[in-house]
């Protein structure tokens, strides 16, 4: 059993489990599955600064902070107790493209070349951690949701604005991958 | 947080997009059940390698079906679940009617969507996986999370001046 759980889980298992989060949260307490809102609640709780967007009863939404704390704990459990003994299998074409960019570490879930702690204060860290993170935080709130709130919750309830948002997420990702990343990697 | 129907930025700046629609309030202990759901969810994220920067690159380079399979299956399961809850008028465990907020079109879904997409390909993470990556032993991602919180704050600050 542990051996089965340690292997990478196939897409259809993960897809079903993630999809079931929508009814689980609805039936447990009338909660809408959406993770980026947790970032707003953190702003509202810690630095509201009199901004109207952060003046609301965040305590009523505290469930979302419990949920994301759980995700972090789940990450610890999965990586400590259900460790995959093999290095991840990466599609050959993607690996070749990334090697051409100068990525050398394919041993884990994230390349140490970009997401190692020693790169935090480098130009790479500035782009991949600081600029990337800022775009994720600003963009998701501007769009009114992320992959969970729009692509999964919104589409589950057949909301066409969520379909539009999801299409824009994908378009942004393709532009970033094919046009921006080759430019960024030339900087190093 | 009473009016969910108008998520239009100017009309209703209070609206939360992933609201708690339960009437009864919940205690600290009551909230722990969402922590448990989060734990399972985080395990799935890591074990299906959704938190992997490489999987996101494969998705945007169209060299693997994995992420399309995960998101596609999740949407199908979600659509069926919502349909069943509506059809059979299932109640929450505390006996309340399930509320389904409507999303209203606003241009931020385009501008913000594109910005998030660009950031998604750079960081290899949407907001959920950020938390799982930190837990899975990538402490540098804590910087990404702080920056995402800063991004959310800056959006809140400039919100009234942005096109919606």
JSON list of C-alpha atoms in Angstrom, two decimals, chain B residues 7-164:
[
{"chain": "B", "resi": 7, "resn": "UNK", "atom": "CA", "xyz": [-18.73, 40.63, -7.98]},
{"chain": "B", "resi": 8, "resn": "UNK", "atom": "CA", "xyz": [-18.33, 43.71, -10.19]},
{"chain": "B", "resi": 9, "resn": "UNK", "atom": "CA", "xyz": [-15.39, 45.54, -8.71]},
{"chain": "B", "resi": 10, "resn": "UNK", "atom": "CA", "xyz": [-16.93, 49.00, -8.47]},
{"chain": "B", "resi": 11, "resn": "UNK", "atom": "CA", "xyz": [-20.37, 47.94, -7.42]},
{"chain": "B", "resi": 12, "resn": "UNK", "atom": "CA", "xyz": [-19.32, 45.72, -4.62]},
{"chain": "B", "resi": 13, "resn": "UNK", "atom": "CA", "xyz": [-15.80, 46.08, -3.30]},
{"chain": "B", "resi": 14, "resn": "UNK", "atom": "CA", "xyz": [-16.55, 43.86, -0.33]},
{"chain": "B", "resi": 15, "resn": "UNK", "atom": "CA", "xyz": [-17.33, 40.69, -2.31]},
{"chain": "B", "resi": 16, "resn": "UNK", "atom": "CA", "xyz": [-15.20, 37.66, -1.61]},
{"chain": "B", "resi": 17, "resn": "UNK", "atom": "CA", "xyz": [-14.89, 35.39, -4.62]},
{"chain": "B", "resi": 18, "resn": "UNK", "atom": "CA", "xyz": [-14.60, 32.19, -2.62]},
{"chain": "B", "resi": 19, "resn": "UNK", "atom": "CA", "xyz": [-17.09, 33.04, 0.11]},
{"chain": "B", "resi": 20, "resn": "UNK", "atom": "CA", "xyz": [-18.21, 31.26, 3.21]},
{"chain": "B", "resi": 21, "resn": "UNK", "atom": "CA", "xyz": [-21.97, 31.07, 2.67]},
{"chain": "B", "resi": 22, "resn": "UNK", "atom": "CA", "xyz": [-22.75, 29.24, 5.87]},
{"chain": "B", "resi": 23, "resn": "UNK", "atom": "CA", "xyz": [-25.14, 31.16, 8.10]},
{"chain": "B", "resi": 24, "resn": "UNK", "atom": "CA", "xyz": [-24.06, 29.52, 11.35]},
{"chain": "B", "resi": 25, "resn": "UNK", "atom": "CA", "xyz": [-20.66, 30.61, 12.58]},
{"chain": "B", "resi": 26, "resn": "UNK", "atom": "CA", "xyz": [-17.92, 28.08, 13.20]},
{"chain": "B", "resi": 27, "resn": "UNK", "atom": "CA", "xyz": [-15.50, 27.75, 16.08]},
{"chain": "B", "resi": 28, "resn": "UNK", "atom": "CA", "xyz": [-11.78, 27.11, 15.87]},
{"chain": "B", "resi": 29, "resn": "UNK", "atom": "CA", "xyz": [-12.49, 23.40, 16.26]},
{"chain": "B", "resi": 30, "resn": "UNK", "atom": "CA", "xyz": [-15.19, 23.58, 13.56]},
{"chain": "B", "resi": 31, "resn": "UNK", "atom": "CA", "xyz": [-12.67, 25.13, 11.19]},
{"chain": "B", "resi": 32, "resn": "UNK", "atom": "CA", "xyz": [-10.29, 22.21, 11.72]},
{"chain": "B", "resi": 33, "resn": "UNK", "atom": "CA", "xyz": [-12.30, 20.14, 9.24]},
{"chain": "B", "resi": 34, "resn": "UNK", "atom": "CA", "xyz": [-11.15, 22.46, 6.46]},
{"chain": "B", "resi": 35, "resn": "UNK", "atom": "CA", "xyz": [-7.58, 21.92, 7.63]},
{"chain": "B", "resi": 36, "resn": "UNK", "atom": "CA", "xyz": [-8.13, 18.18, 7.21]},
{"chain": "B", "resi": 37, "resn": "UNK", "atom": "CA", "xyz": [-9.52, 18.67, 3.67]},
{"chain": "B", "resi": 38, "resn": "UNK", "atom": "CA", "xyz": [-6.47, 20.85, 2.98]},
{"chain": "B", "resi": 39, "resn": "UNK", "atom": "CA", "xyz": [-4.09, 18.13, 4.20]},
{"chain": "B", "resi": 40, "resn": "UNK", "atom": "CA", "xyz": [-5.58, 15.57, 1.78]},
{"chain": "B", "resi": 41, "resn": "UNK", "atom": "CA", "xyz": [-5.54, 18.14, -0.97]},
{"chain": "B", "resi": 42, "resn": "UNK", "atom": "CA", "xyz": [-1.87, 19.02, -0.32]},
{"chain": "B", "resi": 43, "resn": "UNK", "atom": "CA", "xyz": [-0.93, 15.33, -0.43]},
{"chain": "B", "resi": 44, "resn": "UNK", "atom": "CA", "xyz": [-2.66, 14.98, -3.82]},
{"chain": "B", "resi": 45, "resn": "UNK", "atom": "CA", "xyz": [-0.87, 18.10, -5.10]},
{"chain": "B", "resi": 46, "resn": "UNK", "atom": "CA", "xyz": [2.55, 16.70, -4.25]},
{"chain": "B", "resi": 47, "resn": "UNK", "atom": "CA", "xyz": [1.92, 13.05, -5.14]},
{"chain": "B", "resi": 48, "resn": "UNK", "atom": "CA", "xyz": [0.44, 13.89, -8.55]},
{"chain": "B", "resi": 49, "resn": "UNK", "atom": "CA", "xyz": [3.36, 16.32, -9.03]},
{"chain": "B", "resi": 50, "resn": "UNK", "atom": "CA", "xyz": [0.97, 19.20, -9.76]},
{"chain": "B", "resi": 51, "resn": "UNK", "atom": "CA", "xyz": [3.31, 21.34, -7.64]},
{"chain": "B", "resi": 52, "resn": "UNK", "atom": "CA", "xyz": [6.21, 20.53, -9.96]},
{"chain": "B", "resi": 53, "resn": "UNK", "atom": "CA", "xyz": [7.61, 23.39, -12.03]},
{"chain": "B", "resi": 54, "resn": "UNK", "atom": "CA", "xyz": [8.49, 20.75, -14.64]},
{"chain": "B", "resi": 55, "resn": "UNK", "atom": "CA", "xyz": [4.86, 19.58, -14.99]},
{"chain": "B", "resi": 56, "resn": "UNK", "atom": "CA", "xyz": [3.72, 23.16, -15.59]},
{"chain": "B", "resi": 57, "resn": "UNK", "atom": "CA", "xyz": [6.45, 23.60, -18.21]},
{"chain": "B", "resi": 58, "resn": "UNK", "atom": "CA", "xyz": [5.35, 20.34, -19.89]},
{"chain": "B", "resi": 59, "resn": "UNK", "atom": "CA", "xyz": [1.79, 21.63, -19.96]},
{"chain": "B", "resi": 60, "resn": "UNK", "atom": "CA", "xyz": [2.72, 24.93, -21.62]},
{"chain": "B", "resi": 61, "resn": "UNK", "atom": "CA", "xyz": [5.10, 23.16, -24.00]},
{"chain": "B", "resi": 62, "resn": "UNK", "atom": "CA", "xyz": [2.35, 20.68, -24.91]},
{"chain": "B", "resi": 63, "resn": "UNK", "atom": "CA", "xyz": [4.67, 17.78, -24.24]},
{"chain": "B", "resi": 64, "resn": "UNK", "atom": "CA", "xyz": [2.59, 15.97, -21.64]},
{"chain": "B", "resi": 65, "resn": "UNK", "atom": "CA", "xyz": [-1.09, 15.26, -21.13]},
{"chain": "B", "resi": 66, "resn": "UNK", "atom": "CA", "xyz": [-0.74, 15.01, -17.34]},
{"chain": "B", "resi": 67, "resn": "UNK", "atom": "CA", "xyz": [-1.90, 18.50, -16.27]},
{"chain": "B", "resi": 68, "resn": "UNK", "atom": "CA", "xyz": [-4.66, 18.62, -18.89]},
{"chain": "B", "resi": 69, "resn": "UNK", "atom": "CA", "xyz": [-5.84, 15.25, -17.59]},
{"chain": "B", "resi": 70, "resn": "UNK", "atom": "CA", "xyz": [-5.81, 16.44, -13.96]},
{"chain": "B", "resi": 71, "resn": "UNK", "atom": "CA", "xyz": [-7.66, 19.73, -14.58]},
{"chain": "B", "resi": 72, "resn": "UNK", "atom": "CA", "xyz": [-10.05, 18.17, -17.13]},
{"chain": "B", "resi": 73, "resn": "UNK", "atom": "CA", "xyz": [-11.00, 15.30, -14.81]},
{"chain": "B", "resi": 74, "resn": "UNK", "atom": "CA", "xyz": [-11.40, 17.68, -11.87]},
{"chain": "B", "resi": 75, "resn": "UNK", "atom": "CA", "xyz": [-13.78, 19.87, -13.89]},
{"chain": "B", "resi": 76, "resn": "UNK", "atom": "CA", "xyz": [-15.86, 16.88, -15.04]},
{"chain": "B", "resi": 77, "resn": "UNK", "atom": "CA", "xyz": [-16.12, 15.58, -11.46]},
{"chain": "B", "resi": 78, "resn": "UNK", "atom": "CA", "xyz": [-16.95, 19.10, -10.26]},
{"chain": "B", "resi": 79, "resn": "UNK", "atom": "CA", "xyz": [-19.68, 19.61, -12.89]},
{"chain": "B", "resi": 80, "resn": "UNK", "atom": "CA", "xyz": [-21.28, 16.25, -12.02]},
{"chain": "B", "resi": 81, "resn": "UNK", "atom": "CA", "xyz": [-21.08, 17.00, -8.28]},
{"chain": "B", "resi": 82, "resn": "UNK", "atom": "CA", "xyz": [-22.67, 20.44, -8.62]},
{"chain": "B", "resi": 83, "resn": "UNK", "atom": "CA", "xyz": [-25.36, 18.99, -10.88]},
{"chain": "B", "resi": 84, "resn": "UNK", "atom": "CA", "xyz": [-26.15, 16.29, -8.30]},
{"chain": "B", "resi": 85, "resn": "UNK", "atom": "CA", "xyz": [-26.23, 18.78, -5.40]},
{"chain": "B", "resi": 86, "resn": "UNK", "atom": "CA", "xyz": [-28.63, 21.02, -7.35]},
{"chain": "B", "resi": 87, "resn": "UNK", "atom": "CA", "xyz": [-30.82, 18.20, -8.67]},
{"chain": "B", "resi": 88, "resn": "UNK", "atom": "CA", "xyz": [-31.25, 16.43, -5.34]},
{"chain": "B", "resi": 89, "resn": "UNK", "atom": "CA", "xyz": [-31.12, 19.69, -3.36]},
{"chain": "B", "resi": 90, "resn": "UNK", "atom": "CA", "xyz": [-28.55, 18.23, -1.03]},
{"chain": "B", "resi": 91, "resn": "UNK", "atom": "CA", "xyz": [-28.08, 20.14, 2.20]},
{"chain": "B", "resi": 92, "resn": "UNK", "atom": "CA", "xyz": [-24.84, 20.89, 4.05]},
{"chain": "B", "resi": 93, "resn": "UNK", "atom": "CA", "xyz": [-24.02, 18.77, 7.10]},
{"chain": "B", "resi": 94, "resn": "UNK", "atom": "CA", "xyz": [-25.51, 21.50, 9.28]},
{"chain": "B", "resi": 95, "resn": "UNK", "atom": "CA", "xyz": [-28.72, 21.39, 7.23]},
{"chain": "B", "resi": 96, "resn": "UNK", "atom": "CA", "xyz": [-28.33, 24.58, 5.20]},
{"chain": "B", "resi": 97, "resn": "UNK", "atom": "CA", "xyz": [-29.22, 25.10, 1.55]},
{"chain": "B", "resi": 98, "resn": "UNK", "atom": "CA", "xyz": [-26.09, 25.03, -0.64]},
{"chain": "B", "resi": 99, "resn": "UNK", "atom": "CA", "xyz": [-25.38, 28.45, -2.20]},
{"chain": "B", "resi": 100, "resn": "UNK", "atom": "CA", "xyz": [-23.85, 28.79, -5.68]},
{"chain": "B", "resi": 101, "resn": "UNK", "atom": "CA", "xyz": [-22.55, 32.32, -6.31]},
{"chain": "B", "resi": 102, "resn": "UNK", "atom": "CA", "xyz": [-22.74, 33.62, -9.87]},
{"chain": "B", "resi": 103, "resn": "UNK", "atom": "CA", "xyz": [-19.61, 35.11, -11.45]},
{"chain": "B", "resi": 104, "resn": "UNK", "atom": "CA", "xyz": [-20.09, 38.44, -13.20]},
{"chain": "B", "resi": 105, "resn": "UNK", "atom": "CA", "xyz": [-18.02, 39.40, -16.21]},
{"chain": "B", "resi": 106, "resn": "UNK", "atom": "CA", "xyz": [-15.46, 42.15, -15.64]},
{"chain": "B", "resi": 107, "resn": "UNK", "atom": "CA", "xyz": [-12.41, 43.01, -17.74]},
{"chain": "B", "resi": 108, "resn": "UNK", "atom": "CA", "xyz": [-10.09, 42.03, -14.90]},
{"chain": "B", "resi": 109, "resn": "UNK", "atom": "CA", "xyz": [-10.78, 38.42, -15.83]},
{"chain": "B", "resi": 110, "resn": "UNK", "atom": "CA", "xyz": [-8.86, 39.14, -19.05]},
{"chain": "B", "resi": 111, "resn": "UNK", "atom": "CA", "xyz": [-6.08, 41.46, -17.80]},
{"chain": "B", "resi": 112, "resn": "UNK", "atom": "CA", "xyz": [-5.62, 39.74, -14.46]},
{"chain": "B", "resi": 113, "resn": "UNK", "atom": "CA", "xyz": [-6.00, 36.31, -16.08]},
{"chain": "B", "resi": 114, "resn": "UNK", "atom": "CA", "xyz": [-3.15, 37.05, -18.50]},
{"chain": "B", "resi": 115, "resn": "UNK", "atom": "CA", "xyz": [-0.97, 38.38, -15.68]},
{"chain": "B", "resi": 116, "resn": "UNK", "atom": "CA", "xyz": [-1.58, 35.33, -13.54]},
{"chain": "B", "resi": 117, "resn": "UNK", "atom": "CA", "xyz": [-0.88, 33.05, -16.52]},
{"chain": "B", "resi": 118, "resn": "UNK", "atom": "CA", "xyz": [2.49, 34.74, -17.08]},
{"chain": "B", "resi": 119, "resn": "UNK", "atom": "CA", "xyz": [3.33, 34.32, -13.39]},
{"chain": "B", "resi": 120, "resn": "UNK", "atom": "CA", "xyz": [2.09, 30.71, -13.41]},
{"chain": "B", "resi": 121, "resn": "UNK", "atom": "CA", "xyz": [4.61, 29.71, -16.09]},
{"chain": "B", "resi": 122, "resn": "UNK", "atom": "CA", "xyz": [7.44, 31.54, -14.28]},
{"chain": "B", "resi": 123, "resn": "UNK", "atom": "CA", "xyz": [6.82, 30.22, -10.76]},
{"chain": "B", "resi": 124, "resn": "UNK", "atom": "CA", "xyz": [5.33, 26.86, -11.77]},
{"chain": "B", "resi": 125, "resn": "UNK", "atom": "CA", "xyz": [2.65, 27.46, -9.18]},
{"chain": "B", "resi": 126, "resn": "UNK", "atom": "CA", "xyz": [-0.84, 28.74, -8.72]},
{"chain": "B", "resi": 127, "resn": "UNK", "atom": "CA", "xyz": [-1.66, 29.93, -5.19]},
{"chain": "B", "resi": 128, "resn": "UNK", "atom": "CA", "xyz": [-2.53, 26.43, -3.87]},
{"chain": "B", "resi": 129, "resn": "UNK", "atom": "CA", "xyz": [0.70, 24.74, -4.92]},
{"chain": "B", "resi": 130, "resn": "UNK", "atom": "CA", "xyz": [2.71, 27.61, -3.37]},
{"chain": "B", "resi": 131, "resn": "UNK", "atom": "CA", "xyz": [1.70, 26.36, 0.07]},
{"chain": "B", "resi": 132, "resn": "UNK", "atom": "CA", "xyz": [2.35, 22.72, -0.87]},
{"chain": "B", "resi": 133, "resn": "UNK", "atom": "CA", "xyz": [5.79, 23.56, -2.33]},
{"chain": "B", "resi": 134, "resn": "UNK", "atom": "CA", "xyz": [6.84, 25.23, 0.92]},
{"chain": "B", "resi": 135, "resn": "UNK", "atom": "CA", "xyz": [5.66, 22.17, 2.83]},
{"chain": "B", "resi": 136, "resn": "UNK", "atom": "CA", "xyz": [7.40, 19.82, 0.41]},
{"chain": "B", "resi": 137, "resn": "UNK", "atom": "CA", "xyz": [10.79, 21.30, 1.27]},
{"chain": "B", "resi": 138, "resn": "UNK", "atom": "CA", "xyz": [11.33, 24.30, -0.99]},
{"chain": "B", "resi": 139, "resn": "UNK", "atom": "CA", "xyz": [11.74, 27.13, 1.54]},
{"chain": "B", "resi": 140, "resn": "UNK", "atom": "CA", "xyz": [12.70, 29.65, -1.17]},
{"chain": "B", "resi": 141, "resn": "UNK", "atom": "CA", "xyz": [9.05, 29.53, -2.30]},
{"chain": "B", "resi": 142, "resn": "UNK", "atom": "CA", "xyz": [8.19, 31.35, 0.93]},
{"chain": "B", "resi": 143, "resn": "UNK", "atom": "CA", "xyz": [9.58, 34.44, -0.87]},
{"chain": "B", "resi": 144, "resn": "UNK", "atom": "CA", "xyz": [7.19, 33.74, -3.76]},
{"chain": "B", "resi": 145, "resn": "UNK", "atom": "CA", "xyz": [4.29, 33.51, -1.30]},
{"chain": "B", "resi": 146, "resn": "UNK", "atom": "CA", "xyz": [5.24, 36.80, 0.39]},
{"chain": "B", "resi": 147, "resn": "UNK", "atom": "CA", "xyz": [5.49, 38.42, -3.02]},
{"chain": "B", "resi": 148, "resn": "UNK", "atom": "CA", "xyz": [2.08, 37.02, -4.02]},
{"chain": "B", "resi": 149, "resn": "UNK", "atom": "CA", "xyz": [0.61, 38.52, -0.82]},
{"chain": "B", "resi": 150, "resn": "UNK", "atom": "CA", "xyz": [2.30, 41.82, -1.73]},
{"chain": "B", "resi": 151, "resn": "UNK", "atom": "CA", "xyz": [0.82, 41.56, -5.25]},
{"chain": "B", "resi": 152, "resn": "UNK", "atom": "CA", "xyz": [-2.65, 41.06, -3.80]},
{"chain": "B", "resi": 153, "resn": "UNK", "atom": "CA", "xyz": [-2.14, 44.08, -1.51]},
{"chain": "B", "resi": 154, "resn": "UNK", "atom": "CA", "xyz": [-0.94, 46.31, -4.36]},
{"chain": "B", "resi": 155, "resn": "UNK", "atom": "CA", "xyz": [-3.97, 45.24, -6.41]},
{"chain": "B", "resi": 156, "resn": "UNK", "atom": "CA", "xyz": [-6.20, 46.23, -3.48]},
{"chain": "B", "resi": 157, "resn": "UNK", "atom": "CA", "xyz": [-4.44, 49.59, -3.25]},
{"chain": "B", "resi": 158, "resn": "UNK", "atom": "CA", "xyz": [-4.82, 50.48, -6.97]},
{"chain": "B", "resi": 159, "resn": "UNK", "atom": "CA", "xyz": [-8.13, 48.71, -7.50]},
{"chain": "B", "resi": 160, "resn": "UNK", "atom": "CA", "xyz": [-10.31, 51.77, -8.02]},
{"chain": "B", "resi": 161, "resn": "UNK", "atom": "CA", "xyz": [-7.97, 53.08, -10.71]},
{"chain": "B", "resi": 162, "resn": "UNK", "atom": "CA", "xyz": [-7.73, 49.85, -12.71]},
{"chain": "B", "resi": 163, "resn": "UNK", "atom": "CA", "xyz": [-10.08, 49.02, -15.61]},
{"chain": "B", "resi": 164, "resn": "UNK", "atom": "CA", "xyz": [-12.70, 46.47, -14.59]}
]
